[in-house]
PDB file of C-alpha atoms in Angstrom:
ATOM      1  CA  MET A 114     117.603 -15.936  87.745  1.00  0.00           C
ATOM      2  CA  ASN A 115     117.309 -19.716  87.449  1.00  0.00           C
ATOM      3  CA  ASP A 116     120.764 -19.851  85.845  1.00  0.00           C
ATOM      4  CA  TRP A 117     122.262 -17.922  88.776  1.00  0.00           C
ATOM      5  CA  MET A 118     120.599 -20.244  91.292  1.00  0.00           C
ATOM      6  CA  MET A 119     121.892 -23.268  89.396  1.00  0.00           C
ATOM      7  CA  LEU A 120     125.388 -21.755  89.305  1.00  0.00           C
ATOM      8  CA  VAL A 121     125.394 -21.118  93.066  1.00  0.00           C
ATOM      9  CA  SER A 122     124.122 -24.647  93.782  1.00  0.00           C
ATOM     10  CA  ILE A 123     126.798 -26.194  91.550  1.00  0.00           C
ATOM     11  CA  VAL A 124     129.565 -24.237  93.264  1.00  0.00           C
ATOM     12  CA  LEU A 125     128.289 -24.996  96.779  1.00  0.00           C
ATOM     13  CA  PHE A 126     128.134 -28.763  96.212  1.00  0.00           C
ATOM     14  CA  ALA A 127     131.392 -28.955  94.247  1.00  0.00           C
ATOM     15  CA  ALA A 128     133.263 -26.919  96.891  1.00  0.00           C
ATOM     16  CA  LEU A 129     131.899 -29.165  99.653  1.00  0.00           C
ATOM     17  CA  LEU A 130     133.139 -32.232  97.790  1.00  0.00           C
ATOM     18  CA  GLN A 131     136.517 -30.673  96.992  1.00  0.00           C
ATOM     19  CA  THR A 132     137.190 -29.670 100.591  1.00  0.00           C
ATOM     20  CA  SER A 133     136.061 -32.951 102.128  1.00  0.00           C
ATOM     21  CA  THR A 134     137.939 -35.209  99.704  1.00  0.00           C
ATOM     22  CA  GLY A 135     140.679 -33.115  98.064  1.00  0.00           C
ATOM     23  CA  TYR A 136     139.124 -33.472  94.630  1.00  0.00           C
ATOM     24  CA  GLY A 137     135.792 -33.095  92.954  1.00  0.00           C
ATOM     25  CA  PHE A 138     135.327 -29.409  92.143  1.00  0.00           C
ATOM     26  CA  SER A 139     136.522 -29.715  88.563  1.00  0.00           C
ATOM     27  CA  ILE A 140     135.161 -33.232  88.173  1.00  0.00           C
ATOM     28  CA  ILE A 141     131.656 -32.321  89.336  1.00  0.00           C
ATOM     29  CA  GLY A 142     131.595 -28.574  88.660  1.00  0.00           C
ATOM     30  CA  THR A 143     132.944 -28.421  85.111  1.00  0.00           C
ATOM     31  CA  PRO A 144     130.318 -30.699  83.475  1.00  0.00           C
ATOM     32  CA  PHE A 145     127.491 -28.595  84.908  1.00  0.00           C
ATOM     33  CA  LEU A 146     129.237 -25.306  84.111  1.00  0.00           C
ATOM     34  CA  PHE A 147     129.277 -26.470  80.485  1.00  0.00           C
ATOM     35  CA  LEU A 148     125.474 -26.350  80.619  1.00  0.00           C
ATOM     36  CA  LEU A 149     125.543 -22.644  81.521  1.00  0.00           C
ATOM     37  CA  TYR A 150     128.547 -21.254  79.650  1.00  0.00           C
ATOM     38  CA  PRO A 151     130.569 -21.751  76.451  1.00  0.00           C
ATOM     39  CA  ALA A 152     133.322 -24.342  76.947  1.00  0.00           C
ATOM     40  CA  HIS A 153     136.241 -21.927  77.282  1.00  0.00           C
ATOM     41  CA  SER A 154     134.360 -19.708  79.766  1.00  0.00           C
ATOM     42  CA  ALA A 155     133.269 -22.706  81.854  1.00  0.00           C
ATOM     43  CA  ILE A 156     136.851 -23.968  82.033  1.00  0.00           C
ATOM     44  CA  GLN A 157     138.173 -20.577  83.184  1.00  0.00           C
ATOM     45  CA  ILE A 158     135.455 -20.161  85.846  1.00  0.00           C
ATOM     46  CA  ASN A 159     136.264 -23.631  87.142  1.00  0.00           C
ATOM     47  CA  ILE A 160     139.979 -22.806  87.329  1.00  0.00           C
ATOM     48  CA  ILE A 161     139.398 -19.488  89.139  1.00  0.00           C
ATOM     49  CA  LEU A 162     137.119 -21.026  91.780  1.00  0.00           C
ATOM     50  CA  SER A 163     139.316 -24.094  92.256  1.00  0.00           C
ATOM     51  CA  LEU A 164     142.283 -21.793  92.790  1.00  0.00           C
ATOM     52  CA  CYS A 165     140.314 -19.901  95.454  1.00  0.00           C
ATOM     53  CA  ILE A 166     139.668 -23.159  97.334  1.00  0.00           C
ATOM     54  CA  SER A 167     143.353 -24.075  97.357  1.00  0.00           C
ATOM     55  CA  VAL A 168     144.381 -20.589  98.525  1.00  0.00           C
ATOM     56  CA  PHE A 169     141.829 -20.723 101.348  1.00  0.00           C
ATOM     57  CA  MET A 170     142.766 -24.253 102.462  1.00  0.00           C
ATOM     58  CA  ILE A 171     146.547 -24.379 102.019  1.00  0.00           C
ATOM     59  CA  TYR A 172     147.502 -23.051 105.468  1.00  0.00           C
ATOM     60  CA  LYS A 173     145.218 -25.452 107.299  1.00  0.00           C
ATOM     61  CA  ILE A 174     146.415 -28.601 105.524  1.00  0.00           C
ATOM     62  CA  ARG A 175     150.101 -27.674 105.107  1.00  0.00           C
ATOM     63  CA  HIS A 176     151.392 -30.214 107.675  1.00  0.00           C
ATOM     64  CA  GLU A 177     149.743 -33.179 105.897  1.00  0.00           C
ATOM     65  CA  ILE A 178     151.338 -32.517 102.480  1.00  0.00           C
ATOM     66  CA  ASP A 179     153.699 -35.120 101.043  1.00  0.00           C
ATOM     67  CA  THR A 180     156.266 -32.570  99.845  1.00  0.00           C
ATOM     68  CA  ILE A 181     158.392 -35.077  97.900  1.00  0.00           C
ATOM     69  CA  LEU A 182     155.380 -36.341  95.946  1.00  0.00           C
ATOM     70  CA  LEU A 183     154.138 -32.771  95.468  1.00  0.00           C
ATOM     71  CA  GLY A 184     157.465 -31.739  93.959  1.00  0.00           C
ATOM     72  CA  ARG A 185     157.397 -34.631  91.496  1.00  0.00           C
ATOM     73  CA  LEU A 186     153.813 -33.894  90.440  1.00  0.00           C
ATOM     74  CA  ILE A 187     154.616 -30.225  89.856  1.00  0.00           C
ATOM     75  CA  ARG A 188     157.762 -30.952  87.821  1.00  0.00           C
ATOM     76  CA  GLY A 189     155.883 -33.576  85.833  1.00  0.00           C
ATOM     77  CA  SER A 190     152.999 -31.194  85.144  1.00  0.00           C
ATOM     78  CA  LEU A 191     155.358 -28.751  83.407  1.00  0.00           C
ATOM     79  CA  ILE A 192     155.768 -31.323  80.625  1.00  0.00           C
ATOM     80  CA  GLY A 193     152.030 -31.388  79.915  1.00  0.00           C
ATOM     81  CA  LEU A 194     151.150 -27.687  80.199  1.00  0.00           C
ATOM     82  CA  ILE A 195     152.220 -26.543  76.726  1.00  0.00           C
ATOM     83  CA  PRO A 196     150.676 -29.498  74.812  1.00  0.00           C
ATOM     84  CA  GLY A 197     147.514 -28.940  76.849  1.00  0.00           C
ATOM     85  CA  ILE A 198     147.187 -25.257  75.916  1.00  0.00           C
ATOM     86  CA  MET A 199     147.726 -26.184  72.260  1.00  0.00           C
ATOM     87  CA  ILE A 200     144.840 -28.654  72.533  1.00  0.00           C
ATOM     88  CA  TYR A 201     142.730 -25.961  74.242  1.00  0.00           C
ATOM     89  CA  LEU A 202     143.380 -23.559  71.345  1.00  0.00           C
ATOM     90  CA  TYR A 203     143.448 -25.766  68.263  1.00  0.00           C
ATOM     91  CA  VAL A 204     142.207 -29.332  68.783  1.00  0.00           C
ATOM     92  CA  ASP A 205     138.616 -30.574  68.833  1.00  0.00           C
ATOM     93  CA  VAL A 206     137.961 -30.911  72.559  1.00  0.00           C
ATOM     94  CA  ALA A 207     135.263 -33.541  71.898  1.00  0.00           C
ATOM     95  CA  LEU A 208     137.889 -36.021  70.679  1.00  0.00           C
ATOM     96  CA  LEU A 209     140.035 -35.508  73.772  1.00  0.00           C
ATOM     97  CA  LYS A 210     136.991 -35.874  76.050  1.00  0.00           C
ATOM     98  CA  MET A 211     136.073 -39.165  74.363  1.00  0.00           C
ATOM     99  CA  VAL A 212     139.557 -40.659  74.788  1.00  0.00           C
ATOM    100  CA  VAL A 213     139.963 -39.454  78.377  1.00  0.00           C
ATOM    101  CA  GLY A 214     136.450 -40.587  79.325  1.00  0.00           C
ATOM    102  CA  ALA A 215     137.045 -44.101  77.983  1.00  0.00           C
ATOM    103  CA  LEU A 216     140.399 -44.389  79.764  1.00  0.00           C
ATOM    104  CA  ILE A 217     138.903 -43.201  83.076  1.00  0.00           C
ATOM    105  CA  CYS A 218     136.056 -45.732  82.898  1.00  0.00           C
ATOM    106  CA  ILE A 219     138.364 -48.646  82.036  1.00  0.00           C
ATOM    107  CA  SER A 220     140.909 -47.681  84.711  1.00  0.00           C
ATOM    108  CA  THR A 221     138.237 -47.245  87.390  1.00  0.00           C
ATOM    109  CA  ILE A 222     136.753 -50.666  86.652  1.00  0.00           C
ATOM    110  CA  LEU A 223     140.238 -52.174  87.014  1.00  0.00           C
ATOM    111  CA  LEU A 224     140.650 -50.419  90.375  1.00  0.00           C
ATOM    112  CA  ILE A 225     137.272 -51.726  91.578  1.00  0.00           C
ATOM    113  CA  LEU A 226     138.501 -55.201  90.611  1.00  0.00           C
ATOM    114  CA  LYS A 227     141.414 -54.593  93.041  1.00  0.00           C
ATOM    115  CA  LEU A 228     144.132 -53.722  90.558  1.00  0.00           C
ATOM    116  CA  THR A 229     147.028 -52.195  92.487  1.00  0.00           C
ATOM    117  CA  ILE A 230     149.793 -49.901  91.268  1.00  0.00           C
ATOM    118  CA  ALA A 231     153.329 -49.770  92.638  1.00  0.00           C
ATOM    119  CA  GLN A 232     154.332 -46.175  93.323  1.00  0.00           C
ATOM    120  CA  THR A 233     157.576 -45.107  91.652  1.00  0.00           C
ATOM    121  CA  LYS A 234     159.308 -41.815  90.897  1.00  0.00           C
ATOM    122  CA  LYS A 235     158.666 -42.189  87.140  1.00  0.00           C
ATOM    123  CA  LYS A 236     154.954 -42.830  87.707  1.00  0.00           C
ATOM    124  CA  ASP A 237     154.753 -39.752  89.957  1.00  0.00           C
ATOM    125  CA  TYR A 238     156.194 -37.625  87.148  1.00  0.00           C
ATOM    126  CA  ALA A 239     153.995 -39.247  84.487  1.00  0.00           C
ATOM    127  CA  THR A 240     150.859 -38.639  86.579  1.00  0.00           C
ATOM    128  CA  GLY A 241     151.813 -34.985  86.927  1.00  0.00           C
ATOM    129  CA  ALA A 242     152.429 -34.676  83.174  1.00  0.00           C
ATOM    130  CA  ILE A 243     149.010 -36.107  82.245  1.00  0.00           C
ATOM    131  CA  SER A 244     147.333 -33.949  84.877  1.00  0.00           C
ATOM    132  CA  GLY A 245     149.068 -30.827  83.565  1.00  0.00           C
ATOM    133  CA  LEU A 246     147.915 -31.576  80.027  1.00  0.00           C
ATOM    134  CA  LEU A 247     144.295 -32.075  81.137  1.00  0.00           C
ATOM    135  CA  THR A 248     144.348 -28.879  83.224  1.00  0.00           C
ATOM    136  CA  THR A 249     145.275 -26.499  80.410  1.00  0.00           C
ATOM    137  CA  SER A 250     143.179 -28.361  77.813  1.00  0.00           C
ATOM    138  CA  ILE A 251     139.861 -29.085  79.570  1.00  0.00           C
ATOM    139  CA  GLY A 252     140.370 -27.744  83.127  1.00  0.00           C
ATOM    140  CA  ILE A 253     140.140 -31.138  84.867  1.00  0.00           C
ATOM    141  CA  PRO A 254     143.452 -32.170  86.521  1.00  0.00           C
ATOM    142  CA  GLY A 255     141.957 -34.599  89.032  1.00  0.00           C
ATOM    143  CA  PRO A 256     141.302 -37.963  87.271  1.00  0.00           C
ATOM    144  CA  PRO A 257     144.983 -38.946  86.734  1.00  0.00           C
ATOM    145  CA  LEU A 258     145.737 -38.146  90.385  1.00  0.00           C
ATOM    146  CA  LEU A 259     142.694 -40.046  91.648  1.00  0.00           C
ATOM    147  CA  LEU A 260     143.413 -43.120  89.561  1.00  0.00           C
ATOM    148  CA  TYR A 261     147.045 -43.183  90.612  1.00  0.00           C
ATOM    149  CA  PHE A 262     146.462 -42.491  94.308  1.00  0.00           C
ATOM    150  CA  ALA A 263     143.630 -45.023  94.482  1.00  0.00           C
ATOM    151  CA  GLY A 264     145.849 -47.624  92.833  1.00  0.00           C
ATOM    152  CA  VAL A 265     148.737 -47.112  95.265  1.00  0.00           C
ATOM    153  CA  GLY A 266     146.422 -46.856  98.296  1.00  0.00           C
ATOM    154  CA  THR A 267     147.239 -43.306  99.412  1.00  0.00           C
ATOM    155  CA  LYS A 268     145.712 -42.295 102.766  1.00  0.00           C
ATOM    156  CA  LYS A 269     142.843 -39.841 102.524  1.00  0.00           C
ATOM    157  CA  GLU A 270     144.630 -37.151 104.586  1.00  0.00           C
ATOM    158  CA  THR A 271     147.697 -37.238 102.339  1.00  0.00           C
ATOM    159  CA  LEU A 272     145.583 -37.363  99.187  1.00  0.00           C
ATOM    160  CA  ARG A 273     143.475 -34.354 100.159  1.00  0.00           C
ATOM    161  CA  SER A 274     146.349 -32.143 101.296  1.00  0.00           C
ATOM    162  CA  THR A 275     148.794 -33.001  98.501  1.00  0.00           C
ATOM    163  CA  THR A 276     146.247 -32.587  95.717  1.00  0.00           C
ATOM    164  CA  LEU A 277     145.025 -29.247  97.109  1.00  0.00           C
ATOM    165  CA  ALA A 278     148.625 -27.988  97.284  1.00  0.00           C
ATOM    166  CA  TYR A 279     149.253 -29.255  93.742  1.00  0.00           C
ATOM    167  CA  TYR A 280     146.100 -27.529  92.488  1.00  0.00           C
ATOM    168  CA  LEU A 281     147.347 -24.230  93.909  1.00  0.00           C
ATOM    169  CA  PHE A 282     150.287 -24.403  91.496  1.00  0.00           C
ATOM    170  CA  ILE A 283     148.690 -26.020  88.466  1.00  0.00           C
ATOM    171  CA  TYR A 284     145.551 -23.861  88.415  1.00  0.00           C
ATOM    172  CA  LEU A 285     147.515 -20.622  88.801  1.00  0.00           C
ATOM    173  CA  ILE A 286     149.844 -21.482  85.918  1.00  0.00           C
ATOM    174  CA  SER A 287     146.952 -22.729  83.765  1.00  0.00           C
ATOM    175  CA  LEU A 288     144.900 -19.579  84.370  1.00  0.00           C
ATOM    176  CA  ILE A 289     147.831 -17.350  83.425  1.00  0.00           C
ATOM    177  CA  MET A 290     148.456 -19.357  80.260  1.00  0.00           C
ATOM    178  CA  GLN A 291     144.804 -19.356  79.206  1.00  0.00           C
ATOM    179  CA  VAL A 292     144.421 -15.613  79.777  1.00  0.00           C
ATOM    180  CA  CYS A 293     147.630 -14.894  77.861  1.00  0.00           C
ATOM    181  CA  PHE A 294     146.931 -17.206  74.915  1.00  0.00           C
ATOM    182  CA  ALA A 295     143.126 -17.135  74.663  1.00  0.00           C
ATOM    183  CA  GLY A 296     142.063 -14.054  76.632  1.00  0.00           C
ATOM    184  CA  THR A 297     139.209 -13.706  79.126  1.00  0.00           C
ATOM    185  CA  ASN A 298     136.044 -11.657  79.575  1.00  0.00           C
ATOM    186  CA  LYS A 299     134.019  -9.767  82.165  1.00  0.00           C
ATOM    187  CA  GLU A 300     131.326 -12.474  82.477  1.00  0.00           C
ATOM    188  CA  ILE A 301     133.885 -15.038  83.648  1.00  0.00           C
ATOM    189  CA  TRP A 302     135.164 -12.876  86.508  1.00  0.00           C
ATOM    190  CA  LEU A 303     131.716 -11.561  87.477  1.00  0.00           C
ATOM    191  CA  SER A 304     130.288 -15.093  87.656  1.00  0.00           C
ATOM    192  CA  SER A 305     133.255 -16.216  89.761  1.00  0.00           C
ATOM    193  CA  LEU A 306     132.846 -13.254  92.130  1.00  0.00           C
ATOM    194  CA  ILE A 307     129.103 -13.804  92.626  1.00  0.00           C
ATOM    195  CA  THR A 308     129.608 -17.436  93.642  1.00  0.00           C
ATOM    196  CA  LEU A 309     132.315 -16.755  96.278  1.00  0.00           C
ATOM    197  CA  PRO A 310     129.853 -16.845  99.249  1.00  0.00           C
ATOM    198  CA  ALA A 311     128.590 -20.271  98.101  1.00  0.00           C
ATOM    199  CA  LEU A 312     132.192 -21.379  97.595  1.00  0.00           C
ATOM    200  CA  PHE A 313     133.199 -20.458 101.157  1.00  0.00           C
ATOM    201  CA  ALA A 314     130.059 -22.074 102.576  1.00  0.00           C
ATOM    202  CA  GLY A 315     130.967 -25.287 100.741  1.00  0.00           C
ATOM    203  CA  ILE A 316     134.515 -25.108 102.117  1.00  0.00           C
ATOM    204  CA  LEU A 317     133.297 -24.823 105.723  1.00  0.00           C
ATOM    205  CA  LEU A 318     130.779 -27.661 105.337  1.00  0.00           C
ATOM    206  CA  GLY A 319     133.371 -29.812 103.594  1.00  0.00           C
ATOM    207  CA  GLN A 320     135.837 -29.482 106.467  1.00  0.00           C
ATOM    208  CA  LEU A 321     133.192 -30.756 108.872  1.00  0.00           C
ATOM    209  CA  LEU A 322     132.320 -33.649 106.558  1.00  0.00           C
ATOM    210  CA  PHE A 323     135.976 -34.685 106.129  1.00  0.00           C
ATOM    211  CA  LYS A 324     136.231 -35.602 109.818  1.00  0.00           C
ATOM    212  CA  LYS A 325     133.307 -38.024 109.477  1.00  0.00           C
ATOM    213  CA  ILE A 326     134.409 -39.869 106.313  1.00  0.00           C
ATOM    214  CA  SER A 327     136.120 -43.236 106.826  1.00  0.00           C
ATOM    215  CA  GLN A 328     138.837 -44.494 104.452  1.00  0.00           C
ATOM    216  CA  ARG A 329     136.365 -47.040 103.013  1.00  0.00           C
ATOM    217  CA  ILE A 330     133.675 -44.421 102.290  1.00  0.00           C
ATOM    218  CA  PHE A 331     136.398 -42.205 100.855  1.00  0.00           C
ATOM    219  CA  GLN A 332     137.389 -44.997  98.454  1.00  0.00           C
ATOM    220  CA  ILE A 333     133.795 -45.603  97.351  1.00  0.00           C
ATOM    221  CA  LEU A 334     133.321 -41.869  96.714  1.00  0.00           C
ATOM    222  CA  THR A 335     136.458 -41.911  94.584  1.00  0.00           C
ATOM    223  CA  TYR A 336     135.124 -44.702  92.356  1.00  0.00           C
ATOM    224  CA  VAL A 337     131.685 -43.100  92.004  1.00  0.00           C
ATOM    225  CA  ILE A 338     133.133 -39.722  91.022  1.00  0.00           C
ATOM    226  CA  LEU A 339     135.575 -41.266  88.568  1.00  0.00           C
ATOM    227  CA  LEU A 340     132.846 -43.292  86.850  1.00  0.00           C
ATOM    228  CA  PHE A 341     130.593 -40.239  86.714  1.00  0.00           C
ATOM    229  CA  THR A 342     133.394 -38.212  85.118  1.00  0.00           C
ATOM    230  CA  GLY A 343     134.286 -40.892  82.585  1.00  0.00           C
ATOM    231  CA  LEU A 344     130.691 -41.454  81.518  1.00  0.00           C
ATOM    232  CA  TYR A 345     130.027 -37.720  81.319  1.00  0.00           C
ATOM    233  CA  LEU A 346     133.060 -37.102  79.112  1.00  0.00           C
ATOM    234  CA  LEU A 347     132.059 -40.000  76.854  1.00  0.00           C
ATOM    235  CA  THR A 348     128.400 -39.024  76.444  1.00  0.00           C
ATOM    236  CA  THR A 349     129.085 -35.329  75.845  1.00  0.00           C
ATOM    237  CA  SER A 350     131.716 -36.069  73.208  1.00  0.00           C
ATOM    238  CA  LEU A 351     129.380 -38.156  71.010  1.00  0.00           C
TER     239      LEU A 351
END
């Protein structure tokens, strides 16, 4: 019973964060799901629920999407999907988590110190490729997008809508690939189904919160979440 309550609480908070900022479900949800489920099950539950959020939100935010950037991210992600699923199946995930965690922490510190990034077509594609690799390998596509968007100074409305639209594609493809290559089980789908009411409650609360968040608060939240993710990945890989 306590595990179910913890699961519902995790999903509610992560969905609220995802809907109000455009990121956060995987970044916050996945680490705590690892406490309740084996790694591969936690990753699939995260992908299923994140996909539900994007499906629910896509119509509402469709007019704010940067379609050119979205197209580049999607095409770039195709490069990283296959290497990512190979890592998911055959490579020690702890090693990948350690490397990614260290890179996130270093990059976030540089952003806090006001490092800026010039947005280019090649960097859009590269960000998508890294995100695609991380989605199929550990189920966390957000950090490359956050680091890149924070560095180029993307507006919060564009960031939220474009990332949610991107997640709709990347999570669907990743889920199909994981089910085909690694299989799935009843517990994964039952756990996802049970948490849907909490997920929708988090979505509704997150939409209300989004209207009250200034660009400055949005930026601070980004740095906090990135540092949390980096430190989590580092500590759990040791």
